[in-house]
């Protein structure tokens, strides 16, 4: 069973959401309407030793890198909703190979990145495990009420854009040292360019498919236009490797020129296709 299939069945067993939860499970973040024109965005993600980072031996990640990645993965979810991150909680369970110094440096990596993005760590939990290291972080952000950019907003005829470059994230170390696109996602929402967004954690094809299913559209993608991380990156790697933590964005074709001319970031922005009727 795939992750998407499992979650689809699980969500059906959740209690019905009310108006207080305007973005239910199944998007990059859930949202809670707290009144006063504000929605809180909430997301949670995990970091597993020797799955999301090399925990020991040759090529082992620095503990600061692993900690920063845990927060950065969650920041990328906030970015995909066009939100502003604010708070987080950490729950870490560390295996016997992790010394007290390693655990200290892991948390310092989180704190250092949190300071860069204006995120306040407000609590969490700490435990030891007999084997693997698993850490989880819950992030809280906010967005003006009704303005969250969800996966379901793309329409046939919209352009498909992407930030950054793709492929070989693991072999190049990008997966440990990426820049969450919080500023870009916030700007795309504030300037009303983004009709739908998703961050690329599991690969362009898989995450684009999720956006298309949520929006009820198909897509015509120009694979030759997808920016590759290096000249050696294959098309298969660019489309499927994952851990890029870039944004896929649906933008009205009428805004194509305006977006190109207004884009204020050094981050690469590329039009890679267009959305079509549901296939």
Coordinates of C-alpha atoms in Angstrom, one line a residue:
X1 CA 0.0 0.0 0.0
X2 CA 1.3 3.5 -0.9
X3 CA 1.4 6.3 1.6
X4 CA -1.2 8.2 -0.3
X5 CA -3.6 5.3 -0.4
X6 CA -3.2 4.6 3.3
X7 CA -3.8 8.2 4.3
X8 CA -6.8 8.5 2.0
X9 CA -8.4 5.6 3.8
X10 CA -7.4 6.9 7.2
X11 CA -8.8 10.4 6.6
X12 CA -12.2 8.9 5.8
X13 CA -12.3 7.6 9.4
X14 CA -11.5 11.0 10.9
X15 CA -14.4 13.0 12.5
X16 CA -15.9 15.5 10.1
X17 CA -14.2 18.8 10.2
X18 CA -16.0 22.0 11.1
X19 CA -15.7 25.6 10.0
X20 CA -13.0 26.0 12.6
X21 CA -10.8 23.8 10.4
X22 CA -10.9 25.4 6.9
X23 CA -8.0 23.3 5.6
X24 CA -8.5 19.7 6.6
X25 CA -5.9 16.9 6.5
X26 CA -4.4 16.2 3.1
X27 CA -2.6 19.4 2.3
X28 CA 0.9 20.6 3.2
X29 CA -0.6 22.1 6.4
X30 CA -3.8 21.9 8.2
X31 CA -5.4 25.2 9.2
X32 CA -7.4 26.4 12.2
X33 CA -9.6 29.5 12.1
X34 CA -8.7 31.4 15.3
X35 CA -10.7 34.4 14.5
X36 CA -9.6 38.0 14.2
X37 CA -8.9 37.4 10.5
X38 CA -6.2 34.8 11.2
X39 CA -5.7 31.2 10.4
X40 CA -3.1 29.1 12.2
X41 CA -1.2 26.7 9.9
X42 CA 0.0 23.4 11.5
X43 CA 2.3 20.7 10.1
X44 CA 4.4 17.9 11.6
X45 CA 7.3 16.0 10.0
X46 CA 9.8 13.4 11.1
X47 CA 13.5 12.8 10.7
X48 CA 14.7 9.2 10.8
X49 CA 18.4 8.2 11.2
X50 CA 19.8 6.4 8.1
X51 CA 16.6 7.3 6.2
X52 CA 16.7 11.0 6.1
X53 CA 20.3 11.4 7.0
X54 CA 23.4 9.2 7.4
X55 CA 23.6 8.7 11.1
X56 CA 27.1 7.2 11.5
X57 CA 30.1 6.0 9.6
X58 CA 31.5 7.5 6.4
X59 CA 29.5 10.5 5.1
X60 CA 27.6 10.9 8.4
X61 CA 25.7 14.1 8.8
X62 CA 26.8 16.6 11.4
X63 CA 24.2 16.7 14.2
X64 CA 23.6 20.4 13.5
X65 CA 22.8 19.5 9.9
X66 CA 20.3 16.8 10.9
X67 CA 18.6 19.2 13.4
X68 CA 18.4 22.0 10.9
X69 CA 16.9 19.6 8.3
X70 CA 14.1 18.6 10.7
X71 CA 13.0 22.2 11.0
X72 CA 13.6 23.1 7.4
X73 CA 11.4 20.2 6.2
X74 CA 8.5 21.8 8.2
X75 CA 9.3 25.3 7.1
X76 CA 9.0 24.1 3.5
X77 CA 5.4 23.0 4.3
X78 CA 4.6 26.5 5.6
X79 CA 6.1 28.0 2.5
X80 CA 3.9 25.9 0.3
X81 CA 0.8 27.4 1.9
X82 CA 2.1 31.0 1.5
X83 CA 2.3 31.3 5.3
X84 CA 4.7 32.8 7.8
X85 CA 6.2 30.4 10.4
X86 CA 6.1 31.4 14.1
X87 CA 6.4 28.5 16.6
X88 CA 7.5 24.9 16.9
X89 CA 7.7 22.0 19.3
X90 CA 10.3 19.2 19.1
X91 CA 10.0 15.5 20.1
X92 CA 13.2 13.6 19.8
X93 CA 14.0 10.0 20.6
X94 CA 17.7 9.3 20.3
X95 CA 19.5 5.9 19.9
X96 CA 22.5 4.7 21.9
X97 CA 24.9 5.9 19.3
X98 CA 23.9 9.5 20.0
X99 CA 26.1 11.0 22.8
X100 CA 24.9 13.9 25.0
X101 CA 27.1 16.2 22.8
X102 CA 25.4 14.9 19.6
X103 CA 22.0 15.5 21.0
X104 CA 23.0 19.0 22.2
X105 CA 24.4 19.9 18.8
X106 CA 21.3 18.5 17.1
X107 CA 19.1 20.9 19.0
X108 CA 21.5 23.7 18.4
X109 CA 21.0 23.2 14.7
X110 CA 17.3 23.6 15.1
X111 CA 17.7 26.7 17.3
X112 CA 20.1 28.4 14.8
X113 CA 17.8 27.9 11.9
X114 CA 14.8 28.9 13.9
X115 CA 16.5 32.2 14.7
X116 CA 17.0 32.8 11.0
X117 CA 13.4 32.3 10.2
X118 CA 11.8 34.0 13.2
X119 CA 10.6 30.8 14.7
X120 CA 10.3 30.4 18.5
X121 CA 10.8 26.9 20.0
X122 CA 8.2 26.6 22.7
X123 CA 8.6 23.0 24.0
X124 CA 8.6 19.4 23.2
X125 CA 9.8 16.0 24.5
X126 CA 13.0 14.1 24.9
X127 CA 13.5 10.3 25.1
X128 CA 16.0 7.5 24.5
X129 CA 15.4 4.6 22.2
X130 CA 17.2 1.2 22.2
X131 CA 17.9 1.4 18.4
X132 CA 17.1 4.1 15.9
X133 CA 17.0 7.8 16.2
X134 CA 13.7 9.4 15.3
X135 CA 12.8 13.1 15.8
X136 CA 9.6 14.9 15.1
X137 CA 8.8 18.6 14.9
X138 CA 5.5 20.3 14.9
X139 CA 5.4 23.8 13.3
X140 CA 2.9 26.6 13.7
X141 CA 2.5 29.4 11.2
X142 CA -0.2 31.8 10.2
X143 CA -1.8 33.3 7.2
X144 CA -4.7 35.8 6.8
X145 CA -8.0 34.1 6.9
X146 CA -9.1 32.7 3.6
X147 CA -5.7 33.3 1.9
X148 CA -3.9 30.0 2.4
X149 CA -2.6 28.6 -0.9
X150 CA -3.8 25.0 -1.1
X151 CA -3.2 22.2 -3.5
X152 CA -6.7 22.3 -4.9
X153 CA -6.6 25.8 -6.6
X154 CA -5.1 24.9 -10.0
X155 CA -7.4 25.2 -13.1
X156 CA -7.1 24.0 -16.7
X157 CA -5.1 26.6 -18.6
X158 CA -3.0 27.7 -15.7
X159 CA 0.8 27.7 -16.0
X160 CA 3.0 25.4 -14.0
X161 CA 6.1 27.0 -12.5
X162 CA 8.8 25.7 -10.3
X163 CA 11.4 27.3 -8.1
X164 CA 15.0 26.1 -8.0
X165 CA 16.7 23.0 -9.5
X166 CA 16.1 19.3 -9.2
X167 CA 17.7 15.9 -8.8
X168 CA 20.7 14.3 -7.0
X169 CA 19.7 15.9 -3.7
X170 CA 21.3 13.1 -1.7
X171 CA 24.5 12.8 -3.6
X172 CA 25.2 16.5 -3.6
X173 CA 24.3 17.1 0.0
X174 CA 21.4 19.4 -1.0
X175 CA 19.0 17.5 1.2
X176 CA 20.9 18.6 4.3
X177 CA 21.6 22.2 3.3
X178 CA 18.6 23.5 1.4
X179 CA 16.9 26.8 1.8
X180 CA 13.2 26.6 2.6
X181 CA 11.3 28.8 0.2
X182 CA 9.4 30.7 2.8
X183 CA 10.1 34.2 1.4
X184 CA 9.1 33.0 -2.1
X185 CA 5.9 31.3 -1.0
X186 CA 4.9 34.3 1.0
X187 CA 5.5 36.6 -1.8
X188 CA 3.6 34.5 -4.3
X189 CA 0.6 34.5 -2.0
X190 CA 0.8 38.2 -1.1
X191 CA 1.0 39.2 -4.8
X192 CA -1.9 36.9 -5.7
X193 CA 0.2 34.9 -8.2
X194 CA -0.1 31.4 -6.6
X195 CA -3.5 29.6 -7.2
X196 CA -2.1 26.3 -5.9
X197 CA 1.2 25.2 -4.5
X198 CA 3.0 22.2 -3.1
X199 CA 6.5 21.6 -2.0
X200 CA 8.6 18.9 -3.6
X201 CA 9.7 16.5 -1.0
X202 CA 8.9 13.2 -2.7
X203 CA 9.9 14.1 -6.3
X204 CA 8.4 16.3 -9.0
X205 CA 6.2 13.6 -10.5
X206 CA 4.7 12.3 -7.3
X207 CA 4.1 15.7 -5.7
X208 CA 2.8 17.2 -9.0
X209 CA 0.4 14.2 -9.2
X210 CA -0.9 15.1 -5.7
X211 CA -1.5 18.7 -6.7
X212 CA -3.3 17.6 -9.9
X213 CA -5.5 15.1 -8.0
X214 CA -6.4 17.7 -5.4
X215 CA -7.3 20.3 -8.2
X216 CA -9.0 17.8 -10.5
X217 CA -6.8 18.7 -13.4
X218 CA -4.2 17.1 -15.6
X219 CA -0.9 18.6 -16.7
X220 CA 1.2 18.9 -19.8
X221 CA 4.8 19.1 -18.5
X222 CA 7.8 20.0 -20.6
X223 CA 10.4 17.7 -19.1
X224 CA 13.2 19.4 -21.1
X225 CA 12.5 22.6 -19.2
X226 CA 12.9 21.2 -15.7
X227 CA 16.0 22.8 -14.2
X228 CA 18.5 20.1 -13.2
X229 CA 20.9 20.4 -10.3
X230 CA 24.1 19.6 -12.3
X231 CA 25.0 18.9 -15.9
X232 CA 25.3 15.2 -14.8
X233 CA 21.8 15.0 -13.4
X234 CA 19.6 12.8 -15.5
X235 CA 15.9 13.5 -16.3
X236 CA 14.9 10.5 -14.2
X237 CA 16.8 11.9 -11.2
X238 CA 15.3 15.4 -11.7
X239 CA 11.8 14.0 -11.9
X240 CA 11.9 11.4 -9.2
X241 CA 14.7 11.8 -6.7
X242 CA 12.9 14.0 -4.2
X243 CA 14.2 15.9 -1.2
X244 CA 14.5 19.0 -3.3
X245 CA 12.2 21.1 -1.1
X246 CA 11.3 23.5 -3.9
X247 CA 7.8 24.8 -4.8
X248 CA 5.5 23.8 -7.7
X249 CA 3.1 26.6 -8.4
X250 CA 0.0 27.0 -10.5
X251 CA -0.3 30.6 -11.9
X252 CA -2.9 32.0 -14.2
X253 CA -1.5 32.2 -17.8
X254 CA -2.7 35.8 -17.9
X255 CA -0.1 36.6 -15.2
X256 CA 2.8 34.9 -17.0
X257 CA 4.6 38.1 -18.1
X258 CA 3.8 40.0 -14.8
X259 CA 5.3 37.1 -12.8
X260 CA 8.5 37.1 -14.8
X261 CA 8.9 40.8 -14.5
X262 CA 8.0 41.2 -10.9
X263 CA 10.0 38.1 -9.5
X264 CA 12.3 39.7 -6.9
X265 CA 14.4 36.7 -5.8
X266 CA 17.7 35.3 -6.9
X267 CA 16.0 31.9 -6.7
X268 CA 15.5 30.4 -10.2
X269 CA 11.9 30.5 -11.4
X270 CA 11.0 28.3 -14.4
X271 CA 7.7 27.7 -16.3
X272 CA 7.7 23.9 -17.0
X273 CA 4.2 23.3 -18.3
X274 CA 0.5 24.0 -18.1
X275 CA -2.5 22.4 -16.5
X276 CA -5.2 20.8 -18.6
X277 CA -8.6 19.2 -18.2
X278 CA -8.8 16.2 -15.9
X279 CA -7.4 13.1 -17.6

